[in-house]
């Protein structure tokens, strides 16, 4: 009896999660590789406007699941389909979308164009290296060579870019918010910061924070008197934190500056303090203050690590 075999159909791309956190994307790629095969897609060129920054990733599993973004969501399924073809062929590929692309039916809303490099993972050692460094709250870098079709750890640069014929991606720890205060405002900031995916550490009155403030940390002081913030403020001013903000009026901050000057702090160091805290104000409720503070933190992070 002759039996006809059914044709083998390619997997259909389906989004596995909506995350754009680089560490989660790399973990997804490592897990997918362990189950069979995986590819890492990287935004390596932008023509005109774009919704994502250079170096943004997508991770694609051999069964069609994918996560991450290289645009605002308009080309991700097509990128996943290209990654599945690359895995089937066992070769990397580079694809253009939008302006300058052969895919005339895929138009980017911003009117620009992007180029995405798709790397079929041969091993996950380089990805694990990045995760290990991020776990220690250290920046990391990867160099992708289209010619050699390799992905290797390198010292991180200030931003993602092409360096000769290799594309260098940069990874930095997620924002940490060291929060001091036992006020209603502090509770609101903590809730919103956690919902935003920040690493939140709450410190009480009189507690130092030198061991938790690194270059990727924002210090938020939400006390109603200067004595309560003194210990952690001194620690913050001696730290490499990228943001220091303190609650209080302009008059209160003037008194704060006088106290710090008397203690021997230099004017440029005192100038790191954002006070009154927040991006906009004055606010009249805890939720508005929390939005103002975290918007300011997010903006400062972009300036520090654009």
PDB file of C-alpha atoms in Angstrom:
ATOM      1  CA  UNK A   1       0.000   0.000   0.000  1.00  0.00           C
ATOM      2  CA  UNK A   2       1.464   3.344  -1.075  1.00  0.00           C
ATOM      3  CA  UNK A   3       1.401   6.062   1.567  1.00  0.00           C
ATOM      4  CA  UNK A   4       1.532   9.747   0.634  1.00  0.00           C
ATOM      5  CA  UNK A   5       3.451  11.901   3.052  1.00  0.00           C
ATOM      6  CA  UNK A   6       1.945  15.252   3.987  1.00  0.00           C
ATOM      7  CA  UNK A   7       4.075  18.253   3.040  1.00  0.00           C
ATOM      8  CA  UNK A   8       6.119  19.780   5.821  1.00  0.00           C
ATOM      9  CA  UNK A   9       4.900  23.292   6.550  1.00  0.00           C
ATOM     10  CA  UNK A  10       7.049  26.032   7.996  1.00  0.00           C
ATOM     11  CA  UNK A  11       6.255  27.245  11.520  1.00  0.00           C
ATOM     12  CA  UNK A  12       4.025  30.296  11.757  1.00  0.00           C
ATOM     13  CA  UNK A  13       5.665  33.205  13.627  1.00  0.00           C
ATOM     14  CA  UNK A  14       3.834  33.979  16.855  1.00  0.00           C
ATOM     15  CA  UNK A  15       4.783  36.489  19.533  1.00  0.00           C
ATOM     16  CA  UNK A  16       5.713  34.760  22.785  1.00  0.00           C
ATOM     17  CA  UNK A  17       5.897  37.914  24.927  1.00  0.00           C
ATOM     18  CA  UNK A  18       5.833  41.696  24.646  1.00  0.00           C
ATOM     19  CA  UNK A  19       9.094  42.306  26.478  1.00  0.00           C
ATOM     20  CA  UNK A  20      11.876  44.473  25.108  1.00  0.00           C
ATOM     21  CA  UNK A  21      14.216  43.905  28.055  1.00  0.00           C
ATOM     22  CA  UNK A  22      17.562  42.775  26.563  1.00  0.00           C
ATOM     23  CA  UNK A  23      18.282  40.301  29.373  1.00  0.00           C
ATOM     24  CA  UNK A  24      14.908  38.600  28.902  1.00  0.00           C
ATOM     25  CA  UNK A  25      15.465  38.416  25.132  1.00  0.00           C
ATOM     26  CA  UNK A  26      18.866  36.777  25.570  1.00  0.00           C
ATOM     27  CA  UNK A  27      17.438  34.277  28.073  1.00  0.00           C
ATOM     28  CA  UNK A  28      14.701  33.435  25.565  1.00  0.00           C
ATOM     29  CA  UNK A  29      17.327  32.865  22.858  1.00  0.00           C
ATOM     30  CA  UNK A  30      19.413  30.643  25.142  1.00  0.00           C
ATOM     31  CA  UNK A  31      16.385  28.543  26.087  1.00  0.00           C
ATOM     32  CA  UNK A  32      15.247  28.268  22.460  1.00  0.00           C
ATOM     33  CA  UNK A  33      18.729  27.184  21.380  1.00  0.00           C
ATOM     34  CA  UNK A  34      18.665  24.483  24.027  1.00  0.00           C
ATOM     35  CA  UNK A  35      15.390  23.170  22.595  1.00  0.00           C
ATOM     36  CA  UNK A  36      16.645  23.028  19.008  1.00  0.00           C
ATOM     37  CA  UNK A  37      17.648  26.244  17.269  1.00  0.00           C
ATOM     38  CA  UNK A  38      17.384  29.997  17.650  1.00  0.00           C
ATOM     39  CA  UNK A  39      18.290  33.220  15.896  1.00  0.00           C
ATOM     40  CA  UNK A  40      19.071  36.695  17.157  1.00  0.00           C
ATOM     41  CA  UNK A  41      17.911  39.583  14.967  1.00  0.00           C
ATOM     42  CA  UNK A  42      19.575  42.973  15.489  1.00  0.00           C
ATOM     43  CA  UNK A  43      18.679  46.437  14.214  1.00  0.00           C
ATOM     44  CA  UNK A  44      21.943  47.519  12.558  1.00  0.00           C
ATOM     45  CA  UNK A  45      20.943  50.486  10.377  1.00  0.00           C
ATOM     46  CA  UNK A  46      18.313  53.232  10.450  1.00  0.00           C
ATOM     47  CA  UNK A  47      17.368  55.381   7.464  1.00  0.00           C
ATOM     48  CA  UNK A  48      15.284  58.361   8.522  1.00  0.00           C
ATOM     49  CA  UNK A  49      13.113  57.909  11.603  1.00  0.00           C
ATOM     50  CA  UNK A  50      12.714  54.708  13.601  1.00  0.00           C
ATOM     51  CA  UNK A  51      10.799  53.495  16.639  1.00  0.00           C
ATOM     52  CA  UNK A  52      13.767  51.635  18.172  1.00  0.00           C
ATOM     53  CA  UNK A  53      17.422  52.365  18.783  1.00  0.00           C
ATOM     54  CA  UNK A  54      20.356  50.778  16.992  1.00  0.00           C
ATOM     55  CA  UNK A  55      21.200  47.459  18.603  1.00  0.00           C
ATOM     56  CA  UNK A  56      17.608  46.555  19.465  1.00  0.00           C
ATOM     57  CA  UNK A  57      16.996  42.819  19.333  1.00  0.00           C
ATOM     58  CA  UNK A  58      14.484  40.151  18.500  1.00  0.00           C
ATOM     59  CA  UNK A  59      14.979  36.528  19.532  1.00  0.00           C
ATOM     60  CA  UNK A  60      13.339  33.836  17.392  1.00  0.00           C
ATOM     61  CA  UNK A  61      12.884  30.146  18.213  1.00  0.00           C
ATOM     62  CA  UNK A  62      12.801  27.373  15.598  1.00  0.00           C
ATOM     63  CA  UNK A  63       9.145  26.667  16.415  1.00  0.00           C
ATOM     64  CA  UNK A  64       8.142  30.219  15.375  1.00  0.00           C
ATOM     65  CA  UNK A  65       7.917  31.860  18.784  1.00  0.00           C
ATOM     66  CA  UNK A  66       9.603  35.244  19.016  1.00  0.00           C
ATOM     67  CA  UNK A  67       9.998  38.209  21.342  1.00  0.00           C
ATOM     68  CA  UNK A  68      11.541  41.648  21.206  1.00  0.00           C
ATOM     69  CA  UNK A  69      11.219  44.580  18.810  1.00  0.00           C
ATOM     70  CA  UNK A  70      13.236  46.172  16.017  1.00  0.00           C
ATOM     71  CA  UNK A  71      10.429  48.584  15.082  1.00  0.00           C
ATOM     72  CA  UNK A  72       7.141  49.696  16.547  1.00  0.00           C
ATOM     73  CA  UNK A  73       5.598  46.303  15.808  1.00  0.00           C
ATOM     74  CA  UNK A  74       5.020  46.634  12.056  1.00  0.00           C
ATOM     75  CA  UNK A  75       7.816  44.350  10.769  1.00  0.00           C
ATOM     76  CA  UNK A  76       8.447  41.918  13.619  1.00  0.00           C
ATOM     77  CA  UNK A  77       6.437  39.025  12.135  1.00  0.00           C
ATOM     78  CA  UNK A  78       8.296  39.455   8.838  1.00  0.00           C
ATOM     79  CA  UNK A  79      11.646  39.488  10.666  1.00  0.00           C
ATOM     80  CA  UNK A  80      10.669  36.281  12.479  1.00  0.00           C
ATOM     81  CA  UNK A  81       9.763  34.670   9.145  1.00  0.00           C
ATOM     82  CA  UNK A  82      13.158  35.646   7.725  1.00  0.00           C
ATOM     83  CA  UNK A  83      14.844  34.238  10.832  1.00  0.00           C
ATOM     84  CA  UNK A  84      13.034  30.918  10.365  1.00  0.00           C
ATOM     85  CA  UNK A  85      14.334  30.770   6.779  1.00  0.00           C
ATOM     86  CA  UNK A  86      17.843  31.572   7.995  1.00  0.00           C
ATOM     87  CA  UNK A  87      17.669  28.745  10.545  1.00  0.00           C
ATOM     88  CA  UNK A  88      16.391  26.339   7.876  1.00  0.00           C
ATOM     89  CA  UNK A  89      19.314  27.250   5.592  1.00  0.00           C
ATOM     90  CA  UNK A  90      21.821  27.417   8.433  1.00  0.00           C
ATOM     91  CA  UNK A  91      23.124  30.785   7.265  1.00  0.00           C
ATOM     92  CA  UNK A  92      22.877  34.355   8.522  1.00  0.00           C
ATOM     93  CA  UNK A  93      21.082  36.950   6.453  1.00  0.00           C
ATOM     94  CA  UNK A  94      20.567  40.706   6.368  1.00  0.00           C
ATOM     95  CA  UNK A  95      17.173  42.153   5.456  1.00  0.00           C
ATOM     96  CA  UNK A  96      15.982  45.695   4.727  1.00  0.00           C
ATOM     97  CA  UNK A  97      12.505  47.019   5.531  1.00  0.00           C
ATOM     98  CA  UNK A  98      10.819  50.307   4.638  1.00  0.00           C
ATOM     99  CA  UNK A  99      12.805  52.807   2.572  1.00  0.00           C
ATOM    100  CA  UNK A 100      15.168  50.975   0.217  1.00  0.00           C
ATOM    101  CA  UNK A 101      13.569  47.573   0.849  1.00  0.00           C
ATOM    102  CA  UNK A 102      12.372  45.040  -1.745  1.00  0.00           C
ATOM    103  CA  UNK A 103       9.327  44.414   0.474  1.00  0.00           C
ATOM    104  CA  UNK A 104       7.154  47.121  -1.073  1.00  0.00           C
ATOM    105  CA  UNK A 105       4.095  45.939   0.867  1.00  0.00           C
ATOM    106  CA  UNK A 106       5.759  46.573   4.260  1.00  0.00           C
ATOM    107  CA  UNK A 107       5.775  50.292   5.000  1.00  0.00           C
ATOM    108  CA  UNK A 108       7.133  51.781   8.202  1.00  0.00           C
ATOM    109  CA  UNK A 109       4.769  54.442   9.654  1.00  0.00           C
ATOM    110  CA  UNK A 110       7.744  56.723  10.328  1.00  0.00           C
ATOM    111  CA  UNK A 111       8.501  56.754   6.601  1.00  0.00           C
ATOM    112  CA  UNK A 112      12.104  55.633   7.079  1.00  0.00           C
ATOM    113  CA  UNK A 113      13.850  52.335   6.662  1.00  0.00           C
ATOM    114  CA  UNK A 114      15.746  49.835   8.766  1.00  0.00           C
ATOM    115  CA  UNK A 115      18.231  47.030   8.220  1.00  0.00           C
ATOM    116  CA  UNK A 116      18.108  43.919  10.399  1.00  0.00           C
ATOM    117  CA  UNK A 117      20.951  41.410  10.685  1.00  0.00           C
ATOM    118  CA  UNK A 118      19.812  37.871  11.538  1.00  0.00           C
ATOM    119  CA  UNK A 119      22.344  35.595  13.214  1.00  0.00           C
ATOM    120  CA  UNK A 120      21.701  31.864  13.540  1.00  0.00           C
ATOM    121  CA  UNK A 121      23.111  30.945  16.936  1.00  0.00           C
ATOM    122  CA  UNK A 122      25.772  28.263  16.862  1.00  0.00           C
ATOM    123  CA  UNK A 123      26.353  28.445  20.615  1.00  0.00           C
ATOM    124  CA  UNK A 124      25.155  30.649  23.450  1.00  0.00           C
ATOM    125  CA  UNK A 125      28.431  31.377  25.234  1.00  0.00           C
ATOM    126  CA  UNK A 126      28.493  35.025  24.160  1.00  0.00           C
ATOM    127  CA  UNK A 127      24.895  35.549  25.283  1.00  0.00           C
ATOM    128  CA  UNK A 128      25.584  33.948  28.649  1.00  0.00           C
ATOM    129  CA  UNK A 129      28.600  36.238  29.043  1.00  0.00           C
ATOM    130  CA  UNK A 130      26.302  39.253  28.715  1.00  0.00           C
ATOM    131  CA  UNK A 131      23.815  37.855  31.214  1.00  0.00           C
ATOM    132  CA  UNK A 132      26.584  37.129  33.710  1.00  0.00           C
ATOM    133  CA  UNK A 133      27.856  40.712  33.516  1.00  0.00           C
ATOM    134  CA  UNK A 134      24.376  42.189  33.789  1.00  0.00           C
ATOM    135  CA  UNK A 135      23.752  40.018  36.841  1.00  0.00           C
ATOM    136  CA  UNK A 136      26.800  41.699  38.403  1.00  0.00           C
ATOM    137  CA  UNK A 137      25.414  45.067  37.237  1.00  0.00           C
ATOM    138  CA  UNK A 138      28.222  45.594  34.751  1.00  0.00           C
ATOM    139  CA  UNK A 139      27.892  46.779  31.155  1.00  0.00           C
ATOM    140  CA  UNK A 140      28.658  44.271  28.400  1.00  0.00           C
ATOM    141  CA  UNK A 141      29.258  44.246  24.658  1.00  0.00           C
ATOM    142  CA  UNK A 142      28.921  41.853  21.725  1.00  0.00           C
ATOM    143  CA  UNK A 143      30.525  42.080  18.291  1.00  0.00           C
ATOM    144  CA  UNK A 144      28.642  40.566  15.356  1.00  0.00           C
ATOM    145  CA  UNK A 145      30.572  39.784  12.181  1.00  0.00           C
ATOM    146  CA  UNK A 146      28.348  39.283   9.102  1.00  0.00           C
ATOM    147  CA  UNK A 147      31.336  37.962   7.169  1.00  0.00           C
ATOM    148  CA  UNK A 148      32.361  35.321   9.709  1.00  0.00           C
ATOM    149  CA  UNK A 149      28.796  34.865  10.994  1.00  0.00           C
ATOM    150  CA  UNK A 150      30.070  35.003  14.570  1.00  0.00           C
ATOM    151  CA  UNK A 151      29.011  36.666  17.803  1.00  0.00           C
ATOM    152  CA  UNK A 152      31.747  37.389  20.345  1.00  0.00           C
ATOM    153  CA  UNK A 153      32.039  39.233  23.691  1.00  0.00           C
ATOM    154  CA  UNK A 154      33.882  42.574  23.592  1.00  0.00           C
ATOM    155  CA  UNK A 155      34.419  45.519  25.905  1.00  0.00           C
ATOM    156  CA  UNK A 156      31.311  47.733  25.714  1.00  0.00           C
ATOM    157  CA  UNK A 157      31.430  51.040  23.880  1.00  0.00           C
ATOM    158  CA  UNK A 158      29.326  54.068  24.781  1.00  0.00           C
ATOM    159  CA  UNK A 159      26.647  53.104  22.250  1.00  0.00           C
ATOM    160  CA  UNK A 160      25.780  50.524  19.604  1.00  0.00           C
ATOM    161  CA  UNK A 161      27.515  51.151  16.273  1.00  0.00           C
ATOM    162  CA  UNK A 162      29.463  49.700  13.368  1.00  0.00           C
ATOM    163  CA  UNK A 163      33.198  49.382  14.019  1.00  0.00           C
ATOM    164  CA  UNK A 164      34.859  48.638  10.711  1.00  0.00           C
ATOM    165  CA  UNK A 165      33.028  45.492   9.500  1.00  0.00           C
ATOM    166  CA  UNK A 166      31.566  44.399  12.826  1.00  0.00           C
ATOM    167  CA  UNK A 167      28.427  45.630  14.550  1.00  0.00           C
ATOM    168  CA  UNK A 168      28.845  46.235  18.271  1.00  0.00           C
ATOM    169  CA  UNK A 169      25.858  45.945  20.617  1.00  0.00           C
ATOM    170  CA  UNK A 170      25.915  47.436  24.124  1.00  0.00           C
ATOM    171  CA  UNK A 171      24.065  46.121  27.170  1.00  0.00           C
ATOM    172  CA  UNK A 172      23.636  47.937  30.462  1.00  0.00           C
ATOM    173  CA  UNK A 173      21.986  46.924  33.737  1.00  0.00           C
ATOM    174  CA  UNK A 174      18.391  47.974  34.234  1.00  0.00           C
ATOM    175  CA  UNK A 175      17.754  51.181  36.133  1.00  0.00           C
ATOM    176  CA  UNK A 176      17.926  50.838  39.898  1.00  0.00           C
ATOM    177  CA  UNK A 177      15.964  53.264  42.063  1.00  0.00           C
ATOM    178  CA  UNK A 178      17.229  53.695  45.623  1.00  0.00           C
ATOM    179  CA  UNK A 179      14.285  55.257  47.398  1.00  0.00           C
ATOM    180  CA  UNK A 180      14.422  56.888  50.812  1.00  0.00           C
ATOM    181  CA  UNK A 181      11.339  58.025  52.679  1.00  0.00           C
ATOM    182  CA  UNK A 182       8.326  56.681  54.532  1.00  0.00           C
ATOM    183  CA  UNK A 183       5.832  59.069  53.007  1.00  0.00           C
ATOM    184  CA  UNK A 184       2.753  58.483  50.867  1.00  0.00           C
ATOM    185  CA  UNK A 185       4.749  59.913  47.964  1.00  0.00           C
ATOM    186  CA  UNK A 186       7.499  57.338  48.492  1.00  0.00           C
ATOM    187  CA  UNK A 187       4.963  54.504  48.402  1.00  0.00           C
ATOM    188  CA  UNK A 188       3.537  55.810  45.126  1.00  0.00           C
ATOM    189  CA  UNK A 189       6.993  56.129  43.547  1.00  0.00           C
ATOM    190  CA  UNK A 190       7.912  52.593  44.660  1.00  0.00           C
ATOM    191  CA  UNK A 191       4.747  51.103  43.140  1.00  0.00           C
ATOM    192  CA  UNK A 192       5.165  52.901  39.824  1.00  0.00           C
ATOM    193  CA  UNK A 193       8.902  52.156  39.628  1.00  0.00           C
ATOM    194  CA  UNK A 194       8.297  48.446  40.165  1.00  0.00           C
ATOM    195  CA  UNK A 195       5.538  48.460  37.537  1.00  0.00           C
ATOM    196  CA  UNK A 196       8.009  50.125  35.148  1.00  0.00           C
ATOM    197  CA  UNK A 197      10.474  47.263  35.574  1.00  0.00           C
ATOM    198  CA  UNK A 198      12.995  49.178  37.658  1.00  0.00           C
ATOM    199  CA  UNK A 199      15.044  47.531  40.384  1.00  0.00           C
ATOM    200  CA  UNK A 200      13.678  49.220  43.516  1.00  0.00           C
ATOM    201  CA  UNK A 201      15.520  49.362  46.848  1.00  0.00           C
ATOM    202  CA  UNK A 202      13.887  51.150  49.771  1.00  0.00           C
ATOM    203  CA  UNK A 203      16.096  52.658  52.443  1.00  0.00           C
ATOM    204  CA  UNK A 204      14.872  53.926  55.812  1.00  0.00           C
ATOM    205  CA  UNK A 205      15.920  57.013  57.712  1.00  0.00           C
ATOM    206  CA  UNK A 206      19.544  56.873  58.785  1.00  0.00           C
ATOM    207  CA  UNK A 207      20.469  54.044  56.427  1.00  0.00           C
ATOM    208  CA  UNK A 208      23.392  54.462  54.066  1.00  0.00           C
ATOM    209  CA  UNK A 209      23.303  53.278  50.477  1.00  0.00           C
ATOM    210  CA  UNK A 210      26.912  53.290  49.297  1.00  0.00           C
ATOM    211  CA  UNK A 211      26.815  49.561  48.560  1.00  0.00           C
ATOM    212  CA  UNK A 212      23.748  49.831  46.306  1.00  0.00           C
ATOM    213  CA  UNK A 213      24.405  52.999  44.269  1.00  0.00           C
ATOM    214  CA  UNK A 214      26.242  52.244  41.023  1.00  0.00           C
ATOM    215  CA  UNK A 215      26.424  54.226  37.753  1.00  0.00           C
ATOM    216  CA  UNK A 216      23.005  52.883  36.714  1.00  0.00           C
ATOM    217  CA  UNK A 217      21.248  53.996  39.909  1.00  0.00           C
ATOM    218  CA  UNK A 218      18.879  56.893  40.584  1.00  0.00           C
ATOM    219  CA  UNK A 219      18.603  58.100  44.182  1.00  0.00           C
ATOM    220  CA  UNK A 220      15.187  59.490  45.123  1.00  0.00           C
ATOM    221  CA  UNK A 221      14.841  61.271  48.482  1.00  0.00           C
ATOM    222  CA  UNK A 222      11.261  61.846  49.606  1.00  0.00           C
ATOM    223  CA  UNK A 223      11.547  63.161  53.152  1.00  0.00           C
ATOM    224  CA  UNK A 224       9.793  66.130  54.700  1.00  0.00           C
ATOM    225  CA  UNK A 225      12.793  67.277  56.739  1.00  0.00           C
ATOM    226  CA  UNK A 226      16.469  67.630  55.907  1.00  0.00           C
ATOM    227  CA  UNK A 227      17.759  65.662  58.876  1.00  0.00           C
ATOM    228  CA  UNK A 228      15.970  62.515  57.698  1.00  0.00           C
ATOM    229  CA  UNK A 229      17.689  62.549  54.306  1.00  0.00           C
ATOM    230  CA  UNK A 230      21.176  63.509  55.504  1.00  0.00           C
ATOM    231  CA  UNK A 231      22.861  60.085  55.644  1.00  0.00           C
ATOM    232  CA  UNK A 232      21.653  58.774  52.301  1.00  0.00           C
ATOM    233  CA  UNK A 233      22.173  62.139  50.575  1.00  0.00           C
ATOM    234  CA  UNK A 234      25.814  62.167  51.620  1.00  0.00           C
ATOM    235  CA  UNK A 235      26.196  58.610  50.310  1.00  0.00           C
ATOM    236  CA  UNK A 236      24.565  59.614  47.027  1.00  0.00           C
ATOM    237  CA  UNK A 237      26.870  62.601  46.551  1.00  0.00           C
ATOM    238  CA  UNK A 238      29.900  60.337  47.032  1.00  0.00           C
ATOM    239  CA  UNK A 239      28.499  57.808  44.541  1.00  0.00           C
ATOM    240  CA  UNK A 240      28.521  57.513  40.716  1.00  0.00           C
ATOM    241  CA  UNK A 241      24.698  57.443  40.551  1.00  0.00           C
ATOM    242  CA  UNK A 242      23.322  59.113  37.423  1.00  0.00           C
ATOM    243  CA  UNK A 243      20.449  60.890  39.205  1.00  0.00           C
ATOM    244  CA  UNK A 244      19.898  62.413  42.644  1.00  0.00           C
ATOM    245  CA  UNK A 245      16.545  64.028  43.374  1.00  0.00           C
ATOM    246  CA  UNK A 246      15.181  65.443  46.616  1.00  0.00           C
ATOM    247  CA  UNK A 247      11.727  66.510  47.739  1.00  0.00           C
ATOM    248  CA  UNK A 248      11.206  70.054  48.953  1.00  0.00           C
ATOM    249  CA  UNK A 249      10.625  73.620  47.844  1.00  0.00           C
ATOM    250  CA  UNK A 250      13.200  75.996  46.403  1.00  0.00           C
ATOM    251  CA  UNK A 251      13.545  77.536  49.862  1.00  0.00           C
ATOM    252  CA  UNK A 252      14.141  74.100  51.408  1.00  0.00           C
ATOM    253  CA  UNK A 253      16.767  73.324  48.799  1.00  0.00           C
ATOM    254  CA  UNK A 254      18.542  76.597  49.554  1.00  0.00           C
ATOM    255  CA  UNK A 255      18.891  75.464  53.169  1.00  0.00           C
ATOM    256  CA  UNK A 256      20.071  72.049  51.919  1.00  0.00           C
ATOM    257  CA  UNK A 257      22.782  73.687  49.826  1.00  0.00           C
ATOM    258  CA  UNK A 258      23.947  75.784  52.767  1.00  0.00           C
ATOM    259  CA  UNK A 259      24.257  72.696  54.963  1.00  0.00           C
ATOM    260  CA  UNK A 260      26.169  70.732  52.326  1.00  0.00           C
ATOM    261  CA  UNK A 261      28.487  73.656  51.613  1.00  0.00           C
ATOM    262  CA  UNK A 262      29.269  73.927  55.324  1.00  0.00           C
ATOM    263  CA  UNK A 263      30.108  70.210  55.288  1.00  0.00           C
ATOM    264  CA  UNK A 264      32.688  70.758  52.542  1.00  0.00           C
ATOM    265  CA  UNK A 265      30.860  69.529  49.455  1.00  0.00           C
ATOM    266  CA  UNK A 266      31.864  71.298  46.248  1.00  0.00           C
ATOM    267  CA  UNK A 267      29.384  73.377  44.275  1.00  0.00           C
ATOM    268  CA  UNK A 268      29.569  71.127  41.192  1.00  0.00           C
ATOM    269  CA  UNK A 269      28.785  68.067  43.291  1.00  0.00           C
ATOM    270  CA  UNK A 270      25.873  69.761  45.051  1.00  0.00           C
ATOM    271  CA  UNK A 271      24.649  70.780  41.611  1.00  0.00           C
ATOM    272  CA  UNK A 272      23.927  67.118  40.859  1.00  0.00           C
ATOM    273  CA  UNK A 273      20.873  67.299  43.114  1.00  0.00           C
ATOM    274  CA  UNK A 274      17.569  67.857  41.301  1.00  0.00           C
ATOM    275  CA  UNK A 275      15.435  69.867  43.713  1.00  0.00           C
ATOM    276  CA  UNK A 276      12.564  70.387  43.692  1.00  0.00           C
ATOM    277  CA  UNK A 277      12.462  66.814  42.421  1.00  0.00           C
ATOM    278  CA  UNK A 278      10.644  65.793  39.256  1.00  0.00           C
ATOM    279  CA  UNK A 279      10.149  66.755  35.631  1.00  0.00           C
ATOM    280  CA  UNK A 280       7.121  68.935  36.205  1.00  0.00           C
ATOM    281  CA  UNK A 281       5.490  70.629  39.125  1.00  0.00           C
ATOM    282  CA  UNK A 282       4.308  71.635  41.528  1.00  0.00           C
ATOM    283  CA  UNK A 283       2.227  68.503  42.026  1.00  0.00           C
ATOM    284  CA  UNK A 284      -0.620  68.211  44.462  1.00  0.00           C
ATOM    285  CA  UNK A 285      -1.044  64.444  44.842  1.00  0.00           C
ATOM    286  CA  UNK A 286       1.199  61.393  45.276  1.00  0.00           C
ATOM    287  CA  UNK A 287       0.459  59.821  41.899  1.00  0.00           C
ATOM    288  CA  UNK A 288       1.310  62.993  39.972  1.00  0.00           C
ATOM    289  CA  UNK A 289       4.532  63.322  41.940  1.00  0.00           C
ATOM    290  CA  UNK A 290       5.455  59.706  41.195  1.00  0.00           C
ATOM    291  CA  UNK A 291       4.900  60.266  37.467  1.00  0.00           C
ATOM    292  CA  UNK A 292       6.951  63.459  37.601  1.00  0.00           C
ATOM    293  CA  UNK A 293       9.838  61.778  39.453  1.00  0.00           C
ATOM    294  CA  UNK A 294      10.049  58.682  37.267  1.00  0.00           C
ATOM    295  CA  UNK A 295       9.740  60.701  34.062  1.00  0.00           C
ATOM    296  CA  UNK A 296      12.714  62.726  35.282  1.00  0.00           C
ATOM    297  CA  UNK A 297      14.648  59.555  36.107  1.00  0.00           C
ATOM    298  CA  UNK A 298      13.910  58.069  32.670  1.00  0.00           C
ATOM    299  CA  UNK A 299      14.991  61.285  30.920  1.00  0.00           C
ATOM    300  CA  UNK A 300      18.214  61.451  32.951  1.00  0.00           C
ATOM    301  CA  UNK A 301      19.026  57.841  32.086  1.00  0.00           C
ATOM    302  CA  UNK A 302      18.620  58.595  28.373  1.00  0.00           C
ATOM    303  CA  UNK A 303      20.967  61.567  28.669  1.00  0.00           C
ATOM    304  CA  UNK A 304      23.548  59.558  30.625  1.00  0.00           C
ATOM    305  CA  UNK A 305      23.425  56.480  28.389  1.00  0.00           C
ATOM    306  CA  UNK A 306      21.959  57.544  25.045  1.00  0.00           C
TER     307      UNK A 306
END
